[in-house]
CSV table of C-alpha atoms in Angstrom, one decimal:
chain,number,residue,atom,x,y,z
K,22,MET,CA,74.8,172.9,-71.4
K,23,VAL,CA,71.0,173.0,-71.6
K,24,GLU,CA,69.8,172.6,-75.2
K,25,MET,CA,66.3,173.2,-76.5
K,26,THR,CA,64.7,173.4,-79.9
K,27,VAL,CA,61.5,174.7,-81.3
K,28,LYS,CA,60.7,171.3,-82.7
K,29,GLU,CA,61.0,169.8,-79.2
K,30,MET,CA,58.7,172.5,-77.9
K,31,LEU,CA,56.1,171.8,-80.6
K,32,GLU,CA,56.2,168.1,-79.9
K,33,SER,CA,55.6,168.9,-76.2
K,34,GLY,CA,52.6,171.2,-77.0
K,35,VAL,CA,54.3,174.1,-75.3
K,36,HIS,CA,52.7,176.5,-77.7
K,37,PHE,CA,49.1,175.8,-76.8
K,38,GLY,CA,47.6,178.5,-74.6
K,39,HIS,CA,44.2,178.8,-73.0
K,40,GLN,CA,40.9,179.6,-74.8
K,41,THR,CA,41.0,183.1,-76.1
K,42,HIS,CA,38.3,184.3,-73.8
K,43,ARG,CA,40.3,183.2,-70.7
K,44,TRP,CA,43.4,185.2,-71.5
K,45,ASN,CA,45.1,187.9,-69.5
K,46,PRO,CA,45.8,190.9,-71.8
K,47,ARG,CA,49.2,191.4,-70.1
K,48,MET,CA,50.4,188.2,-71.8
K,49,LYS,CA,49.7,189.7,-75.3
K,50,PRO,CA,53.4,190.3,-76.0
K,51,PHE,CA,54.0,186.6,-75.8
K,52,ILE,CA,51.1,185.4,-78.0
K,53,TYR,CA,51.7,184.5,-81.6
K,54,GLY,CA,48.1,184.3,-82.6
K,55,ALA,CA,44.9,182.2,-82.2
K,56,ARG,CA,43.7,179.0,-83.9
K,57,ASN,CA,40.3,177.5,-83.3
K,58,GLY,CA,39.6,179.7,-80.3
K,59,ILE,CA,42.9,178.8,-78.6
K,60,HIS,CA,45.8,181.3,-78.1
K,61,ILE,CA,49.1,180.1,-79.6
K,62,ILE,CA,52.2,181.2,-77.7
K,63,ASP,CA,55.1,182.7,-79.6
K,64,LEU,CA,57.8,180.1,-79.2
K,65,ARG,CA,60.5,182.5,-80.4
K,66,LYS,CA,59.8,184.4,-77.1
K,67,THR,CA,59.6,181.2,-75.1
K,68,ILE,CA,62.9,179.7,-76.2
K,69,ASP,CA,64.7,183.0,-75.6
K,70,LEU,CA,63.3,183.5,-72.1
K,71,LEU,CA,63.7,179.9,-71.2
K,72,ALA,CA,67.4,180.1,-72.1
K,73,LYS,CA,67.8,183.2,-69.9
K,74,ALA,CA,66.0,181.5,-67.0
K,75,CYS,CA,68.2,178.4,-67.3
K,76,GLU,CA,71.3,180.5,-67.3
K,77,PHE,CA,70.1,182.4,-64.2
K,78,VAL,CA,69.2,179.2,-62.3
K,79,SER,CA,72.5,177.6,-63.2
K,80,ASN,CA,74.5,180.6,-62.0
K,81,ARG,CA,72.6,180.8,-58.8
K,82,VAL,CA,73.2,177.1,-58.0
K,83,ALA,CA,76.9,177.4,-59.1
K,84,GLU,CA,77.2,180.1,-56.5
K,85,GLY,CA,75.9,177.9,-53.8
K,86,GLY,CA,72.2,178.6,-54.0
K,87,ASN,CA,69.2,176.1,-54.0
K,88,VAL,CA,66.0,176.1,-55.9
K,89,LEU,CA,62.5,175.3,-54.6
K,90,PHE,CA,60.3,173.7,-57.2
K,91,VAL,CA,56.5,174.5,-56.7
K,92,GLY,CA,53.6,172.8,-58.5
K,93,THR,CA,50.6,171.7,-56.6
K,94,LYS,CA,48.0,171.0,-59.3
K,95,ARG,CA,47.3,167.3,-59.9
K,96,GLN,CA,49.1,166.9,-63.2
K,97,ALA,CA,52.1,168.8,-62.2
K,98,GLN,CA,52.8,167.0,-58.8
K,99,PRO,CA,54.6,163.9,-59.9
K,100,LEU,CA,56.7,165.7,-62.6
K,101,VAL,CA,57.7,168.5,-60.3
K,102,GLU,CA,58.7,166.1,-57.6
K,103,GLU,CA,60.6,163.8,-60.0
K,104,MET,CA,62.6,166.6,-61.6
K,105,ALA,CA,63.4,168.4,-58.3
K,106,LYS,CA,64.7,165.1,-56.9
K,107,LYS,CA,66.7,164.5,-60.0
K,108,ALA,CA,68.4,167.9,-59.6
K,109,GLY,CA,68.8,167.5,-55.8
K,110,MET,CA,66.6,170.4,-55.1
K,111,TYR,CA,63.6,171.1,-52.8
K,112,PHE,CA,59.9,170.8,-53.9
K,113,MET,CA,56.4,171.4,-52.7
K,114,THR,CA,53.7,169.5,-54.6
K,115,HIS,CA,50.7,169.4,-52.3
K,116,ARG,CA,48.8,172.3,-50.9
K,117,TRP,CA,51.1,175.4,-50.4
K,118,LEU,CA,51.3,176.0,-46.7
K,119,GLY,CA,50.8,179.7,-46.0
K,120,GLY,CA,53.9,181.1,-44.5
K,121,THR,CA,56.2,178.5,-46.0
K,122,LEU,CA,58.6,181.4,-46.8
K,123,THR,CA,57.3,184.4,-44.8
K,124,ASN,CA,57.0,182.4,-41.6
K,125,PHE,CA,59.7,179.9,-42.1
K,126,ARG,CA,60.5,179.6,-38.4
K,127,THR,CA,57.1,178.0,-37.7
K,128,ILE,CA,57.4,175.8,-40.8
K,129,LYS,CA,60.8,174.7,-39.6
K,130,ALA,CA,59.3,173.7,-36.2
K,131,SER,CA,57.0,171.3,-38.1
K,132,ILE,CA,59.9,170.0,-40.1
K,133,ASP,CA,61.8,169.3,-36.9
K,134,ARG,CA,58.7,167.5,-35.6
K,135,LEU,CA,58.6,165.3,-38.7
K,136,LYS,CA,62.3,164.4,-38.4
K,137,ASP,CA,61.9,163.6,-34.7
K,138,LEU,CA,59.0,161.3,-35.3
K,139,GLU,CA,60.8,159.6,-38.2
K,140,LYS,CA,63.8,159.0,-36.0
K,141,LYS,CA,61.7,157.6,-33.2
K,142,SER,CA,59.9,155.3,-35.6
K,143,THR,CA,63.1,153.9,-37.1
K,144,GLU,CA,65.0,153.6,-33.9
K,145,GLY,CA,62.5,151.9,-31.7
K,146,GLY,CA,61.3,155.1,-29.9
K,147,LEU,CA,57.7,154.1,-30.2
K,148,GLU,CA,58.0,150.8,-28.3
K,149,GLY,CA,56.4,152.1,-25.2
K,150,LEU,CA,53.3,153.3,-26.9
K,151,THR,CA,50.0,151.6,-27.3
K,152,LYS,CA,48.8,150.3,-30.7
K,153,LYS,CA,46.4,153.2,-30.9
K,154,GLU,CA,49.2,155.8,-30.1
K,155,LYS,CA,51.5,154.2,-32.6
K,156,LEU,CA,48.8,154.5,-35.3
K,157,GLY,CA,48.4,158.1,-34.4
K,158,VAL,CA,52.1,158.8,-34.8
K,159,GLU,CA,52.2,156.9,-38.1
K,160,ARG,CA,49.3,159.0,-39.4
K,161,GLU,CA,51.0,162.2,-38.3
K,162,ILE,CA,54.2,161.2,-40.1
K,163,ILE,CA,52.2,160.6,-43.3
K,164,LYS,CA,50.4,163.9,-43.0
K,165,LEU,CA,53.6,165.9,-42.3
K,166,THR,CA,55.5,164.1,-45.1
K,167,GLN,CA,52.8,164.8,-47.6
K,168,ALA,CA,52.8,168.5,-46.6
K,169,MET,CA,56.5,169.2,-46.3
K,170,GLY,CA,58.5,166.1,-47.2
K,171,GLY,CA,60.0,167.9,-50.2
K,172,ILE,CA,61.4,170.7,-47.9
K,173,LYS,CA,62.4,168.4,-45.0
K,174,ASN,CA,66.1,169.2,-45.6
K,175,MET,CA,65.7,172.9,-46.3
K,176,THR,CA,67.4,174.7,-43.4
K,177,ASN,CA,67.2,178.2,-44.9
K,178,LEU,CA,65.1,180.1,-47.4
K,179,PRO,CA,65.7,179.0,-51.0
K,180,SER,CA,67.7,181.2,-53.4
K,181,VAL,CA,65.2,180.8,-56.2
K,182,ILE,CA,61.6,179.7,-56.6
K,183,PHE,CA,60.6,177.8,-59.7
K,184,ILE,CA,56.8,177.8,-60.2
K,185,VAL,CA,54.6,175.9,-62.6
K,186,ASP,CA,51.5,178.0,-63.1
K,187,PRO,CA,51.7,181.2,-61.1
K,188,PHE,CA,48.0,181.7,-61.5
K,189,LYS,CA,47.5,178.6,-59.4
K,190,GLU,CA,50.4,179.4,-57.0
K,191,LYS,CA,49.5,183.0,-56.2
K,192,ILE,CA,50.4,182.7,-52.5
K,193,ALA,CA,53.8,181.2,-53.2
K,194,LEU,CA,54.5,183.9,-55.7
K,195,GLN,CA,53.4,186.7,-53.3
K,196,GLU,CA,55.5,185.3,-50.5
K,197,ALA,CA,58.6,185.1,-52.7
K,198,GLN,CA,58.0,188.7,-53.9
K,199,ARG,CA,57.6,190.0,-50.4
K,200,LEU,CA,61.0,188.5,-49.4
K,201,GLY,CA,62.7,189.5,-52.6
K,202,ILE,CA,63.4,185.8,-53.6
K,203,PRO,CA,63.8,185.6,-57.4
K,204,VAL,CA,60.9,183.8,-59.2
K,205,VAL,CA,61.2,181.7,-62.3
K,206,ALA,CA,57.8,180.7,-63.6
K,207,VAL,CA,56.1,178.9,-66.5
K,208,ALA,CA,53.1,181.1,-67.2
K,209,ASP,CA,50.2,180.3,-69.5
K,210,THR,CA,48.1,182.9,-71.4
K,211,ASN,CA,45.7,183.3,-68.4
K,212,CYS,CA,48.5,184.4,-66.1
K,213,ASN,CA,49.6,187.9,-64.9
K,214,PRO,CA,53.3,188.1,-65.8
K,215,GLU,CA,53.9,191.1,-63.5
K,216,GLY,CA,56.3,190.5,-60.6
K,217,ILE,CA,57.9,187.4,-62.2
K,218,ASP,CA,61.6,187.9,-62.5
K,219,TYR,CA,62.2,185.2,-65.1
K,220,LEU,CA,59.0,184.6,-67.0
K,221,ILE,CA,58.7,181.6,-69.3
K,222,PRO,CA,55.6,181.8,-71.5
K,223,GLY,CA,54.2,178.4,-72.2
K,224,ASN,CA,51.6,175.7,-71.7
K,225,ASP,CA,51.5,175.0,-67.9
K,226,ASP,CA,48.7,172.3,-68.1
K,227,ALA,CA,49.7,169.5,-70.5
K,228,LEU,CA,51.9,166.8,-69.1
K,229,LYS,CA,54.4,166.8,-71.9
K,230,ALA,CA,54.8,170.6,-71.6
K,231,ILE,CA,55.3,170.4,-67.9
K,232,ARG,CA,57.8,167.7,-68.3
K,233,PHE,CA,59.7,169.7,-70.9
K,234,PHE,CA,59.9,172.8,-68.7
K,235,THR,CA,60.7,171.1,-65.4
K,236,SER,CA,63.4,168.9,-67.1
K,237,LYS,CA,65.1,172.0,-68.5
K,238,ILE,CA,65.2,173.8,-65.1
K,239,ALA,CA,66.4,170.5,-63.5
K,240,GLU,CA,69.2,170.3,-66.1
K,241,ALA,CA,70.2,173.9,-65.3
K,242,CYS,CA,70.4,173.0,-61.7
K,243,GLU,CA,72.6,170.0,-62.4
K,244,GLU,CA,74.8,172.1,-64.6
K,245,GLY,CA,75.2,174.6,-61.8
K,246,LEU,CA,76.0,171.9,-59.3
K,247,ALA,CA,78.6,170.5,-61.6
K,248,ARG,CA,80.3,173.8,-61.9
K,249,ARG,CA,80.1,174.4,-58.1
K,250,ASN,CA,81.7,171.0,-57.5
K,251,GLN,CA,84.4,171.7,-60.1
K,252,VAL,CA,85.3,174.9,-58.1
K,253,ILE,CA,85.4,172.9,-54.9
K,254,ARG,CA,87.7,170.3,-56.4
K,255,GLU,CA,90.0,173.0,-57.9
K,256,GLU,CA,90.3,174.9,-54.6
K,257,GLY,CA,90.5,171.7,-52.4
K,258,GLN,CA,87.8,173.1,-50.1
K,259,GLU,CA,84.6,171.6,-48.7
K,260,GLY,CA,82.6,174.6,-49.8
K,261,VAL,CA,82.7,177.2,-52.5
K,262,GLY,CA,82.9,180.0,-49.9
K,263,SER,CA,83.5,183.4,-51.2
K,264,SER,CA,85.4,182.3,-54.3
K,265,ARG,CA,82.8,182.4,-57.0
K,266,GLU,CA,84.9,183.6,-59.8
K,267,GLY,CA,84.6,181.3,-62.8
K,268,THR,CA,81.0,180.2,-62.0
K,269,LYS,CA,79.3,183.0,-63.7
K,270,GLY,CA,78.5,183.7,-67.3
K,271,LYS,CA,77.8,180.2,-68.5
K,272,ALA,CA,76.1,180.4,-71.9
K,273,PHE,CA,72.9,178.5,-72.7
K,274,VAL,CA,72.2,178.0,-76.3
K,275,PHE,CA,69.3,176.8,-78.4
K,276,LYS,CA,69.3,175.4,-81.9
K,277,ALA,CA,67.9,178.0,-84.2
K,278,ASP,CA,65.0,176.3,-85.8
K,279,LYS,CA,63.0,178.7,-87.9
K,280,PHE,CA,59.7,179.2,-86.1
K,281,GLU,CA,57.7,179.7,-89.3
K,282,ASP,CA,59.1,176.6,-91.0
K,283,ALA,CA,58.8,174.4,-87.9
K,284,THR,CA,55.2,175.4,-87.4
K,285,ASP,CA,54.1,174.8,-91.0
K,286,GLY,CA,51.0,172.6,-90.8
K,287,THR,CA,51.1,172.4,-87.0
K,288,PHE,CA,48.4,175.0,-86.5
K,289,LYS,CA,46.1,173.5,-89.1
K,290,GLY,CA,43.1,171.5,-88.0
K,291,GLU,CA,42.3,170.8,-84.4
K,292,SER,CA,44.6,172.0,-81.6
K,293,GLY,CA,43.9,169.0,-79.3
K,294,VAL,CA,47.5,167.8,-79.3
K,295,ALA,CA,49.3,167.6,-75.9
K,296,GLY,CA,46.5,168.6,-73.6
K,297,GLY,CA,43.6,169.6,-75.8
K,298,THR,CA,41.3,172.6,-75.3
K,299,LYS,CA,41.8,174.4,-72.0
């Protein structure tokens, strides 16, 4: 069960939005107020929506689905990769390749190319090449791995896309929307929340905040996998198949810290904690 508290969110700086002049008015319902020219996100909304997002992700994974973690900006890259690997899911942390979802057949061809080169490299398939040719192959492997190493084992389109900063990942969001793939996204006060199936309002820039959100989604994936495996064990099958009864409706709870009490004194003074002015 994924647990989360307002105190934990405050310590991670989840509540710090962007400078007030950089906001998107569509995020107004999720803003608590402003301090020192910085929008403060309403953590009562965040904790409720995060719990719903975790429940959705867990249920999808329990039913046999997979999640693609997306975060290509510098500070998000290592955390997105780490948490996706921890959960056994796919990830894309470098430049989003146009058509990753909408033209997956072409992307799959590049993935197959990467696998083929890796196999040749490890099994002596490059022995007949010159030193220059081997160097060229090694460089191609590095380039392909950087671009799509996180989706190398993705044979079909993902069931869910989890995005850190939909403002930055506009193309990924648009491709998912076009194909009807559900989107879970951490959106800061400068984002447009429209078209996001499971919006999580929060700081998408600070390292601690990104770690908080990605770790919770990873936990939800792990919880879903555990339930899926439990069904497999109970049925004595190799796959869940069509029997999905018992994998739905898992409750996700949060500890009901009072928002007003938890934030006493937090908003006083400078708001440079966990990421500073944005």
